[in-house]
mmCIF file of C-alpha atoms in Angstrom:
data_model
loop_
_atom_site.group_PDB
_atom_site.id
_atom_site.type_symbol
_atom_site.label_atom_id
_atom_site.label_comp_id
_atom_site.label_asym_id
_atom_site.label_seq_id
_atom_site.Cartn_x
_atom_site.Cartn_y
_atom_site.Cartn_z
ATOM 1 C CA MET A 430 -24.804 -57.524 16.371
ATOM 2 C CA PHE A 431 -23.933 -53.863 16.351
ATOM 3 C CA LEU A 432 -21.089 -54.497 18.997
ATOM 4 C CA ALA A 433 -19.811 -57.083 16.667
ATOM 5 C CA MET A 434 -19.680 -54.870 13.645
ATOM 6 C CA LEU A 435 -18.011 -52.206 16.180
ATOM 7 C CA LYS A 436 -15.412 -54.690 17.058
ATOM 8 C CA LYS A 437 -14.724 -55.782 13.539
ATOM 9 C CA GLU A 438 -13.980 -52.000 12.503
ATOM 10 C CA ILE A 439 -11.785 -51.733 15.552
ATOM 11 C CA LYS A 440 -9.695 -54.698 14.548
ATOM 12 C CA GLN A 441 -9.418 -53.338 10.831
ATOM 13 C CA VAL A 442 -8.022 -50.032 12.115
ATOM 14 C CA LEU A 443 -5.464 -51.898 14.442
ATOM 15 C CA ARG A 444 -4.292 -53.940 11.493
ATOM 16 C CA ALA A 445 -3.474 -50.694 9.413
ATOM 17 C CA LYS A 446 -0.252 -49.635 10.445
ATOM 18 C CA ARG A 447 0.005 -46.896 8.112
ATOM 19 C CA THR A 448 -3.239 -45.545 9.378
ATOM 20 C CA LEU A 449 -2.130 -45.633 13.154
ATOM 21 C CA ILE A 450 1.173 -43.728 12.251
ATOM 22 C CA MET A 451 -0.780 -41.284 10.571
ATOM 23 C CA MET A 452 -3.440 -40.829 13.217
ATOM 24 C CA PHE A 453 -1.172 -40.936 16.440
ATOM 25 C CA ILE A 454 2.434 -40.493 15.393
ATOM 26 C CA PHE A 455 2.446 -37.864 12.589
ATOM 27 C CA PRO A 456 0.223 -35.144 15.001
ATOM 28 C CA ILE A 457 3.167 -35.270 17.273
ATOM 29 C CA VAL A 458 5.990 -34.805 14.836
ATOM 30 C CA LEU A 459 3.692 -32.043 13.127
ATOM 31 C CA ILE A 460 3.075 -30.228 16.157
ATOM 32 C CA THR A 461 6.451 -30.135 17.345
ATOM 33 C CA THR A 462 8.156 -29.169 14.083
ATOM 34 C CA LEU A 463 5.783 -26.147 13.510
ATOM 35 C CA SER A 464 5.871 -25.011 17.339
ATOM 36 C CA VAL A 465 9.667 -24.875 17.049
ATOM 37 C CA GLY A 466 10.049 -23.860 13.499
ATOM 38 C CA LEU A 467 7.414 -21.149 13.329
ATOM 39 C CA LYS A 468 8.111 -19.655 16.882
ATOM 40 C CA ASN A 469 9.272 -16.214 15.734
ATOM 41 C CA MET A 470 6.255 -15.827 13.643
ATOM 42 C CA MET A 471 3.924 -16.144 16.626
ATOM 43 C CA THR A 472 5.940 -14.293 19.358
ATOM 44 C CA SER A 473 6.492 -10.504 19.246
ATOM 45 C CA GLY A 474 7.357 -9.658 22.728
ATOM 46 C CA ASP A 475 5.154 -6.709 23.270
ATOM 47 C CA ILE A 476 1.592 -7.184 21.776
ATOM 48 C CA PHE A 477 1.476 -3.747 20.230
ATOM 49 C CA GLY A 478 5.142 -3.724 19.219
ATOM 50 C CA SER A 479 8.483 -3.130 20.683
ATOM 51 C CA GLY A 480 11.433 -0.695 20.047
ATOM 52 C CA ASP A 481 10.686 1.619 17.544
ATOM 53 C CA GLU A 482 7.897 -0.373 16.163
ATOM 54 C CA TYR A 483 4.405 0.589 17.559
ATOM 55 C CA SER A 484 0.789 0.025 16.385
ATOM 56 C CA LYS A 485 -1.174 3.235 15.358
ATOM 57 C CA VAL A 486 -4.571 4.455 16.436
ATOM 58 C CA TYR A 487 -6.348 7.383 14.551
ATOM 59 C CA TYR A 488 -9.161 9.719 16.307
ATOM 60 C CA THR A 489 -11.394 12.373 15.376
ATOM 61 C CA PHE A 490 -13.051 14.776 17.644
ATOM 62 C CA ASN A 491 -16.502 15.652 16.407
ATOM 63 C CA GLY A 492 -17.287 18.967 17.985
ATOM 64 C CA ASN A 493 -16.698 20.107 21.684
ATOM 65 C CA SER A 494 -17.974 16.972 23.464
ATOM 66 C CA LYS A 495 -17.892 16.287 27.010
ATOM 67 C CA TYR A 496 -16.039 13.190 26.540
ATOM 68 C CA ASN A 497 -12.990 14.886 24.697
ATOM 69 C CA GLU A 498 -11.105 15.337 27.966
ATOM 70 C CA GLY A 499 -11.684 11.697 29.159
ATOM 71 C CA PHE A 500 -10.452 10.485 25.808
ATOM 72 C CA LEU A 501 -7.354 12.324 25.858
ATOM 73 C CA LYS A 502 -6.545 11.096 29.436
ATOM 74 C CA PHE A 503 -7.111 7.602 28.025
ATOM 75 C CA LYS A 504 -4.982 8.244 25.161
ATOM 76 C CA LYS A 505 -1.964 9.418 27.560
ATOM 77 C CA GLY A 506 -2.335 6.547 29.743
ATOM 78 C CA VAL A 507 -2.489 3.940 26.921
ATOM 79 C CA GLU A 508 0.685 5.790 25.255
ATOM 80 C CA GLU A 509 2.630 5.540 28.531
ATOM 81 C CA ALA A 510 1.672 1.929 29.053
ATOM 82 C CA VAL A 511 2.111 0.275 25.768
ATOM 83 C CA ASN A 512 3.406 0.703 22.380
ATOM 84 C CA ILE A 513 0.306 2.389 20.749
ATOM 85 C CA LYS A 514 0.665 5.952 19.266
ATOM 86 C CA PHE A 515 -2.714 8.101 18.763
ATOM 87 C CA GLU A 516 -2.785 10.437 15.761
ATOM 88 C CA GLU A 517 -5.688 12.810 15.127
ATOM 89 C CA THR A 518 -7.098 13.161 11.865
ATOM 90 C CA SER A 519 -9.829 14.522 9.612
ATOM 91 C CA SER A 520 -9.340 12.318 6.561
ATOM 92 C CA LEU A 521 -11.832 9.464 7.535
ATOM 93 C CA ASP A 522 -11.810 7.779 3.974
ATOM 94 C CA LYS A 523 -8.007 7.441 3.935
ATOM 95 C CA VAL A 524 -7.771 6.417 7.608
ATOM 96 C CA LYS A 525 -10.433 3.794 7.392
ATOM 97 C CA ASP A 526 -8.721 2.529 4.217
ATOM 98 C CA GLN A 527 -5.660 1.929 6.182
ATOM 99 C CA VAL A 528 -7.459 0.302 9.101
ATOM 100 C CA ASP A 529 -9.101 -2.305 6.639
ATOM 101 C CA LYS A 530 -5.674 -3.066 5.425
ATOM 102 C CA TYR A 531 -4.340 -3.562 9.040
ATOM 103 C CA ASP A 532 -1.823 -0.576 8.870
ATOM 104 C CA ALA A 533 -3.541 0.924 12.045
ATOM 105 C CA LEU A 534 -5.563 -0.663 14.712
ATOM 106 C CA ALA A 535 -8.722 1.248 14.611
ATOM 107 C CA HIS A 536 -10.299 4.660 14.313
ATOM 108 C CA ILE A 537 -12.245 6.205 17.190
ATOM 109 C CA GLU A 538 -14.595 9.077 16.599
ATOM 110 C CA VAL A 539 -15.348 11.213 19.741
ATOM 111 C CA ASN A 540 -18.811 12.732 19.642
ATOM 112 C CA ASP A 541 -21.742 14.110 21.948
ATOM 113 C CA THR A 542 -23.387 10.835 22.617
ATOM 114 C CA GLY A 543 -19.628 8.959 23.252
ATOM 115 C CA PHE A 544 -17.433 7.079 21.164
ATOM 116 C CA LYS A 545 -17.581 5.325 17.834
ATOM 117 C CA PHE A 546 -14.939 2.545 17.210
ATOM 118 C CA TYR A 547 -14.221 1.329 13.799
ATOM 119 C CA SER A 548 -11.911 -1.766 13.223
ATOM 120 C CA SER A 549 -11.101 -3.306 9.880
ATOM 121 C CA LYS A 550 -14.139 -4.886 7.957
ATOM 122 C CA ASN A 551 -11.973 -7.763 7.057
ATOM 123 C CA GLY A 552 -12.025 -8.980 10.429
ATOM 124 C CA GLU A 553 -10.256 -8.217 13.798
ATOM 125 C CA LYS A 554 -6.872 -9.305 14.665
ATOM 126 C CA ILE A 555 -6.089 -10.557 18.160
ATOM 127 C CA LYS A 556 -4.374 -7.161 19.120
ATOM 128 C CA VAL A 557 -7.266 -5.291 17.781
ATOM 129 C CA LYS A 558 -9.633 -7.163 19.956
ATOM 130 C CA ILE A 559 -7.103 -6.575 23.141
ATOM 131 C CA PHE A 560 -6.964 -3.077 22.298
ATOM 132 C CA ALA A 561 -10.706 -2.779 21.909
ATOM 133 C CA SER A 562 -11.465 -4.557 25.142
ATOM 134 C CA ILE A 563 -9.338 -2.070 27.107
ATOM 135 C CA PHE A 564 -11.035 0.972 25.127
ATOM 136 C CA GLU A 565 -14.491 -0.232 25.804
ATOM 137 C CA SER A 566 -13.948 -1.175 29.503
ATOM 138 C CA VAL A 567 -11.922 1.991 30.500
ATOM 139 C CA LEU A 568 -14.264 4.653 28.615
ATOM 140 C CA ASN A 569 -17.460 2.748 29.730
ATOM 141 C CA GLU A 570 -16.515 2.965 33.213
ATOM 142 C CA TYR A 571 -15.220 6.593 32.907
ATOM 143 C CA ALA A 572 -18.687 7.387 31.419
ATOM 144 C CA THR A 573 -20.286 6.189 34.490
ATOM 145 C CA TYR A 574 -18.680 8.741 36.366
ATOM 146 C CA GLU A 575 -17.945 11.641 33.913
ATOM 147 C CA THR A 576 -16.525 13.968 36.665
ATOM 148 C CA ILE A 577 -13.894 11.762 37.522
ATOM 149 C CA GLY A 578 -11.276 14.145 36.286
ATOM 150 C CA GLU A 579 -12.486 16.960 38.252
ATOM 151 C CA TYR A 580 -12.275 15.218 41.732
ATOM 152 C CA ASN A 581 -9.108 13.275 41.164
ATOM 153 C CA PRO A 582 -6.951 13.693 37.977
ATOM 154 C CA LYS A 583 -4.865 10.725 38.725
ATOM 155 C CA ALA A 584 -7.654 8.316 39.221
ATOM 156 C CA PHE A 585 -8.339 7.922 35.406
ATOM 157 C CA ALA A 586 -4.622 7.239 34.793
ATOM 158 C CA ASN A 587 -4.732 4.680 37.422
ATOM 159 C CA LEU A 588 -7.798 3.204 35.763
ATOM 160 C CA VAL A 589 -6.107 2.829 32.609
ATOM 161 C CA THR A 590 -3.252 1.117 34.231
ATOM 162 C CA ASN A 591 -5.373 -1.250 36.170
ATOM 163 C CA LYS A 592 -7.114 -2.259 32.975
ATOM 164 C CA TYR A 593 -3.794 -2.544 31.094
ATOM 165 C CA ASP A 594 -2.609 -4.962 33.788
ATOM 166 C CA GLU A 595 -5.818 -6.877 33.490
ATOM 167 C CA TYR A 596 -6.085 -7.302 29.975
ATOM 168 C CA VAL A 597 -2.577 -7.336 28.623
ATOM 169 C CA VAL A 598 0.084 -8.096 31.409
ATOM 170 C CA LYS A 599 0.852 -11.926 31.079
ATOM 171 C CA LYS A 600 -0.109 -12.944 34.613
ATOM 172 C CA ASP A 601 -1.576 -16.450 33.874
ATOM 173 C CA VAL A 602 -3.553 -18.134 31.024
ATOM 174 C CA SER A 603 -6.687 -16.027 31.881
ATOM 175 C CA GLY A 604 -5.321 -12.729 31.282
ATOM 176 C CA VAL A 605 -5.303 -11.337 27.742
ATOM 177 C CA ARG A 606 -1.893 -11.985 25.981
ATOM 178 C CA ASP A 607 -0.381 -13.156 23.019
ATOM 179 C CA ILE A 608 -0.564 -16.808 21.594
ATOM 180 C CA THR A 609 2.699 -18.896 21.659
ATOM 181 C CA SER A 610 3.443 -21.042 18.482
ATOM 182 C CA SER A 611 3.288 -24.100 20.781
ATOM 183 C CA GLU A 612 -0.358 -23.237 21.806
ATOM 184 C CA TYR A 613 -1.321 -21.979 18.264
ATOM 185 C CA PHE A 614 -0.098 -25.205 16.455
ATOM 186 C CA THR A 615 -1.075 -27.474 19.022
ATOM 187 C CA PHE A 616 -4.685 -26.779 18.417
ATOM 188 C CA ALA A 617 -4.595 -25.914 14.779
ATOM 189 C CA GLU A 618 -2.721 -29.124 13.762
ATOM 190 C CA LEU A 619 -5.017 -31.262 15.963
ATOM 191 C CA ALA A 620 -8.033 -29.991 13.969
ATOM 192 C CA LEU A 621 -6.205 -30.783 10.692
ATOM 193 C CA ILE A 622 -5.174 -34.422 12.027
ATOM 194 C CA ILE A 623 -8.753 -35.121 13.423
ATOM 195 C CA PHE A 624 -10.045 -34.174 9.871
ATOM 196 C CA TYR A 625 -8.132 -36.922 8.138
ATOM 197 C CA VAL A 626 -10.399 -39.221 10.000
ATOM 198 C CA SER A 627 -12.920 -38.635 7.191
ATOM 199 C CA SER A 628 -10.541 -40.279 4.781
ATOM 200 C CA THR A 629 -9.970 -43.196 6.939
ATOM 201 C CA VAL A 630 -13.790 -43.563 7.276
ATOM 202 C CA GLY A 631 -14.700 -42.656 3.917
ATOM 203 C CA GLU A 632 -12.313 -45.381 2.428
ATOM 204 C CA SER A 633 -13.674 -48.129 4.849
ATOM 205 C CA VAL A 634 -17.309 -47.266 3.802
ATOM 206 C CA TYR A 635 -16.393 -47.402 0.046
ATOM 207 C CA LYS A 636 -14.490 -50.744 0.353
ATOM 208 C CA GLU A 637 -17.586 -52.328 1.717
ATOM 209 C CA ASN A 638 -19.327 -51.598 -1.432
ATOM 210 C CA TYR A 639 -16.164 -52.349 -3.736
ATOM 211 C CA LEU A 640 -15.506 -55.765 -2.110
ATOM 212 C CA THR A 641 -19.277 -56.526 -1.948
ATOM 213 C CA THR A 642 -19.117 -57.366 1.547
ATOM 214 C CA ILE A 643 -21.946 -55.076 2.161
ATOM 215 C CA ASN A 644 -24.269 -57.203 0.182
ATOM 216 C CA ARG A 645 -23.455 -60.240 2.580
ATOM 217 C CA ILE A 646 -24.046 -57.695 5.426
ATOM 218 C CA ARG A 647 -27.449 -56.672 4.036
ATOM 219 C CA LEU A 648 -28.415 -60.269 3.819
ATOM 220 C CA SER A 649 -27.788 -60.650 7.511
ATOM 221 C CA LYS A 650 -29.415 -59.362 10.577
ATOM 222 C CA VAL A 651 -27.324 -56.177 10.414
ATOM 223 C CA THR A 652 -28.784 -53.121 8.899
ATOM 224 C CA GLU A 653 -26.784 -50.937 6.513
ATOM 225 C CA SER A 654 -27.118 -48.106 8.912
ATOM 226 C CA SER A 655 -25.677 -50.224 11.622
ATOM 227 C CA LEU A 656 -22.545 -50.757 9.465
ATOM 228 C CA ILE A 657 -22.403 -47.023 8.707
ATOM 229 C CA GLY A 658 -22.684 -46.190 12.314
ATOM 230 C CA ALA A 659 -19.990 -48.415 13.373
ATOM 231 C CA LYS A 660 -17.636 -46.917 11.170
ATOM 232 C CA VAL A 661 -18.479 -43.400 12.064
ATOM 233 C CA LEU A 662 -18.452 -44.322 15.721
ATOM 234 C CA VAL A 663 -14.632 -45.585 15.551
ATOM 235 C CA GLY A 664 -13.890 -42.585 13.680
ATOM 236 C CA ILE A 665 -15.128 -40.752 16.514
ATOM 237 C CA VAL A 666 -13.480 -42.782 19.081
ATOM 238 C CA ILE A 667 -10.154 -42.125 17.046
ATOM 239 C CA SER A 668 -10.609 -38.412 17.247
ATOM 240 C CA ILE A 669 -11.248 -38.672 21.154
ATOM 241 C CA LEU A 670 -7.733 -40.547 21.372
ATOM 242 C CA GLN A 671 -6.152 -38.032 19.271
ATOM 243 C CA THR A 672 -7.303 -35.294 21.332
ATOM 244 C CA LEU A 673 -6.467 -37.178 24.637
ATOM 245 C CA LEU A 674 -2.975 -37.726 23.155
ATOM 246 C CA ILE A 675 -2.326 -34.213 22.179
ATOM 247 C CA TYR A 676 -3.531 -33.152 25.447
ATOM 248 C CA VAL A 677 -0.960 -35.237 27.380
ATOM 249 C CA TYR A 678 1.895 -34.620 25.099
ATOM 250 C CA SER A 679 1.307 -30.968 24.785
ATOM 251 C CA SER A 680 0.793 -30.300 28.400
ATOM 252 C CA LYS A 681 3.972 -32.339 29.488
ATOM 253 C CA VAL A 682 6.280 -31.765 26.675
ATOM 254 C CA LEU A 683 5.431 -28.360 25.082
ATOM 255 C CA ASP A 684 4.088 -26.844 28.435
ATOM 256 C CA VAL A 685 0.922 -25.935 26.784
ATOM 257 C CA ASN A 686 -1.680 -24.881 29.521
ATOM 258 C CA TRP A 687 -5.135 -25.989 28.548
ATOM 259 C CA GLY A 688 -6.155 -24.527 31.894
ATOM 260 C CA GLU A 689 -9.746 -24.190 33.246
ATOM 261 C CA ASN A 690 -11.144 -24.216 29.574
ATOM 262 C CA THR A 691 -9.885 -27.827 28.925
ATOM 263 C CA PHE A 692 -13.423 -29.478 28.973
ATOM 264 C CA LYS A 693 -14.672 -26.678 26.289
ATOM 265 C CA PHE A 694 -11.394 -27.395 24.233
ATOM 266 C CA MET A 695 -12.154 -31.053 24.133
ATOM 267 C CA SER A 696 -15.816 -30.444 23.376
ATOM 268 C CA MET A 697 -15.130 -28.593 20.174
ATOM 269 C CA PHE A 698 -12.752 -31.259 18.998
ATOM 270 C CA LEU A 699 -15.290 -33.843 19.870
ATOM 271 C CA ALA A 700 -17.953 -32.018 17.869
ATOM 272 C CA PHE A 701 -15.374 -31.476 14.880
ATOM 273 C CA GLY A 702 -14.677 -35.426 15.205
ATOM 274 C CA ILE A 703 -18.159 -36.351 14.747
ATOM 275 C CA PHE A 704 -18.527 -33.907 11.690
ATOM 276 C CA ALA A 705 -15.156 -35.316 10.329
ATOM 277 C CA SER A 706 -16.567 -39.079 10.702
ATOM 278 C CA VAL A 707 -20.000 -38.520 9.225
ATOM 279 C CA ILE A 708 -18.775 -36.484 6.259
ATOM 280 C CA GLY A 709 -16.440 -39.275 5.506
ATOM 281 C CA ALA A 710 -19.231 -41.989 5.683
ATOM 282 C CA ILE A 711 -21.317 -39.887 3.262
ATOM 283 C CA ILE A 712 -18.729 -39.287 0.654
ATOM 284 C CA GLY A 713 -17.848 -43.095 1.078
ATOM 285 C CA LEU A 714 -21.251 -44.013 0.104
ATOM 286 C CA MET A 715 -21.802 -41.509 -2.729
ATOM 287 C CA ALA A 716 -18.256 -42.156 -4.559
ATOM 288 C CA LYS A 717 -18.242 -44.290 -7.573
ATOM 289 C CA ASN A 718 -14.571 -45.407 -7.017
ATOM 290 C CA ASP A 719 -11.658 -45.387 -4.666
ATOM 291 C CA SER A 720 -9.995 -42.173 -6.289
ATOM 292 C CA THR A 721 -13.172 -40.105 -6.139
ATOM 293 C CA VAL A 722 -13.250 -40.622 -2.241
ATOM 294 C CA SER A 723 -9.599 -39.722 -1.612
ATOM 295 C CA GLY A 724 -9.764 -37.045 -4.264
ATOM 296 C CA ILE A 725 -12.936 -35.297 -2.849
ATOM 297 C CA LEU A 726 -11.898 -35.713 0.827
ATOM 298 C CA ASN A 727 -8.412 -34.043 0.135
ATOM 299 C CA VAL A 728 -10.078 -30.989 -1.664
ATOM 300 C CA ILE A 729 -12.323 -30.585 1.340
ATOM 301 C CA THR A 730 -9.386 -31.163 3.752
ATOM 302 C CA ILE A 731 -7.083 -28.701 2.066
ATOM 303 C CA VAL A 732 -9.878 -26.026 1.862
ATOM 304 C CA ILE A 733 -11.317 -26.404 5.301
ATOM 305 C CA CYS A 734 -7.927 -26.456 7.015
ATOM 306 C CA PHE A 735 -6.506 -23.583 4.968
ATOM 307 C CA LEU A 736 -9.221 -21.379 5.531
ATOM 308 C CA GLY A 737 -8.934 -22.483 9.401
ATOM 309 C CA GLY A 738 -5.447 -21.367 9.821
ATOM 310 C CA CYS A 739 -3.905 -24.795 10.024
ATOM 311 C CA TYR A 740 -1.176 -24.137 7.046
ATOM 312 C CA ALA A 741 -0.476 -20.443 8.177
ATOM 313 C CA PRO A 742 -1.545 -18.356 11.251
ATOM 314 C CA LEU A 743 -4.969 -16.852 11.091
ATOM 315 C CA SER A 744 -3.279 -13.433 11.726
ATOM 316 C CA MET A 745 -1.717 -13.891 8.024
ATOM 317 C CA ILE A 746 -4.790 -15.198 6.491
ATOM 318 C CA ILE A 747 -7.309 -12.639 7.866
ATOM 319 C CA GLY A 748 -5.401 -9.896 6.029
ATOM 320 C CA ILE A 749 -5.477 -11.558 2.526
ATOM 321 C CA SER A 750 -8.633 -10.591 0.547
ATOM 322 C CA PRO A 751 -10.825 -11.915 -0.708
ATOM 323 C CA ILE A 752 -9.965 -15.177 0.846
ATOM 324 C CA ASN A 753 -10.754 -13.481 4.468
ATOM 325 C CA LYS A 754 -14.307 -13.422 3.511
ATOM 326 C CA LEU A 755 -14.323 -17.159 3.319
ATOM 327 C CA ILE A 756 -12.668 -18.018 6.350
ATOM 328 C CA TYR A 757 -16.123 -17.905 8.380
ATOM 329 C CA LEU A 758 -17.135 -20.951 6.556
ATOM 330 C CA SER A 759 -14.460 -23.290 8.056
ATOM 331 C CA PRO A 760 -15.342 -24.947 11.230
ATOM 332 C CA ILE A 761 -11.641 -24.960 12.211
ATOM 333 C CA TYR A 762 -11.620 -21.256 11.967
ATOM 334 C CA TRP A 763 -14.262 -20.945 14.804
ATOM 335 C CA ILE A 764 -12.311 -23.543 16.842
ATOM 336 C CA ASN A 765 -9.121 -21.577 16.716
ATOM 337 C CA THR A 766 -10.715 -18.189 17.295
ATOM 338 C CA ALA A 767 -12.760 -19.780 20.293
ATOM 339 C CA ILE A 768 -9.372 -21.128 21.606
ATOM 340 C CA SER A 769 -7.367 -17.987 21.094
ATOM 341 C CA SER A 770 -10.091 -15.888 22.686
ATOM 342 C CA MET A 771 -10.382 -18.188 25.744
ATOM 343 C CA LEU A 772 -6.765 -18.589 26.287
ATOM 344 C CA CYS A 773 -6.342 -14.453 25.799
ATOM 345 C CA GLY A 774 -9.212 -13.989 28.197
ATOM 346 C CA ILE A 775 -11.217 -12.297 25.589
ATOM 347 C CA GLU A 776 -14.964 -12.420 25.876
ATOM 348 C CA SER A 777 -16.341 -14.120 22.564
ATOM 349 C CA ASN A 778 -19.421 -16.218 21.518
ATOM 350 C CA ALA A 779 -16.933 -18.174 19.295
ATOM 351 C CA TYR A 780 -17.165 -21.306 21.610
ATOM 352 C CA PHE A 781 -20.904 -21.884 20.885
ATOM 353 C CA ILE A 782 -20.319 -21.108 17.042
ATOM 354 C CA ALA A 783 -17.298 -23.660 17.042
ATOM 355 C CA LEU A 784 -19.859 -26.238 18.551
ATOM 356 C CA GLY A 785 -22.817 -25.277 16.569
ATOM 357 C CA VAL A 786 -21.045 -25.120 13.053
ATOM 358 C CA PRO A 787 -19.572 -28.862 12.857
ATOM 359 C CA LEU A 788 -23.074 -30.226 14.513
ATOM 360 C CA GLY A 789 -25.016 -28.368 12.264
ATOM 361 C CA LEU A 790 -23.240 -29.492 9.035
ATOM 362 C CA SER A 791 -23.298 -33.364 10.666
ATOM 363 C CA ALA A 792 -27.008 -32.986 10.851
ATOM 364 C CA VAL A 793 -26.891 -31.880 7.004
ATOM 365 C CA CYS A 794 -25.111 -34.719 6.243
ATOM 366 C CA LEU A 795 -27.146 -37.181 8.183
ATOM 367 C CA LEU A 796 -30.331 -35.758 6.209
ATOM 368 C CA ALA A 797 -28.267 -36.609 2.938
ATOM 369 C CA TYR A 798 -27.597 -40.079 4.008
ATOM 370 C CA LEU A 799 -31.512 -40.368 4.784
ATOM 371 C CA GLY A 800 -32.000 -38.975 1.280
ATOM 372 C CA ILE A 801 -29.480 -41.631 -0.186
ATOM 373 C CA LEU A 802 -31.292 -44.620 1.630
ATOM 374 C CA ARG A 803 -34.765 -43.333 0.357
ATOM 375 C CA ASN A 804 -33.524 -43.368 -3.299
ATOM 376 C CA ARG A 805 -32.254 -46.850 -2.892
ATOM 377 C CA GLY A 806 -35.411 -47.898 -1.363
ATOM 378 C CA GLY A 807 -33.635 -49.041 1.865
ATOM 379 C CA LEU A 808 -35.143 -46.504 4.167
ATOM 380 C CA ALA A 809 -38.232 -48.758 5.247
ATOM 381 C CA ASN A 810 -35.948 -51.794 5.736
ATOM 382 C CA ASP A 811 -33.756 -49.777 7.714
#
């Protein structure tokens, strides 16, 4: 009976031409348009600036530390390699305010115990993460053998150059680099389109109540849970097909290299598709009329997608206060962060958070569904 319900749901989706266009044609148009139209917004040549434009890092020496000399050599090596300028300062409060506003990459304090790295309290942009990776890797390695400068003055400069090549030079997808517009909008807009599955599922669930067909289903051998489960499963299948479609299109047409992380990318979108389908079903069950279903889901979609960076790059949103305090609530933020980190070769736990957040929210929605059944007295029957 469940398979029969699933077959019925698939036929209904295939008859809805507007839904098919929205689910499978519109994503291609949207991704292509944004990738081309906003190309200049995403690409900047040198990650840290070009020409007369450069990124600034402030530093402070706290006493005559044994690490001072190593830091100065690091400073010289970085300034020769990329468009970063270091400036010594003693006005910590003023400098930290500039860092928080993204007018500077970071502030580094050099003391007797090593180095204290301060980045914006509003969240790190991609180039800050890249600089932090170079900084921590080089100076941690330097701290392992503190006398490197005594035995071979050029060794430290070579170490900086090697780490720069490892983290910044665009050798392949596994090396840290900037995100292209095609890459960013491929994944960001795929998440946006997948979340619209919630509206399809929600409206479908509501119509069963509105058309009273759910009453006939309850009189048959099919449980309400089987009906809802079939609709949720169709939503998940749609999200899988959308992901596969965009994978083929972006790879062949937009030259987006999903690389060795293809499975991880797809697993995040699968988890997000499950969340979108489940929340759509729950709203469809709770809504009193058709406009309520679309209204609630449209508001949720706009909020989650905006905070996740679907309408504007995260690099812009993260600088807007107090919105940047809310972005962590969006599952799409974690998906975009995880994908950017993996494409840029930056170590991060964002992938596991990107999986856990939508699956956790799905579990909460399922608990809400059980509560609805219990209030209706239908839990025992199901």
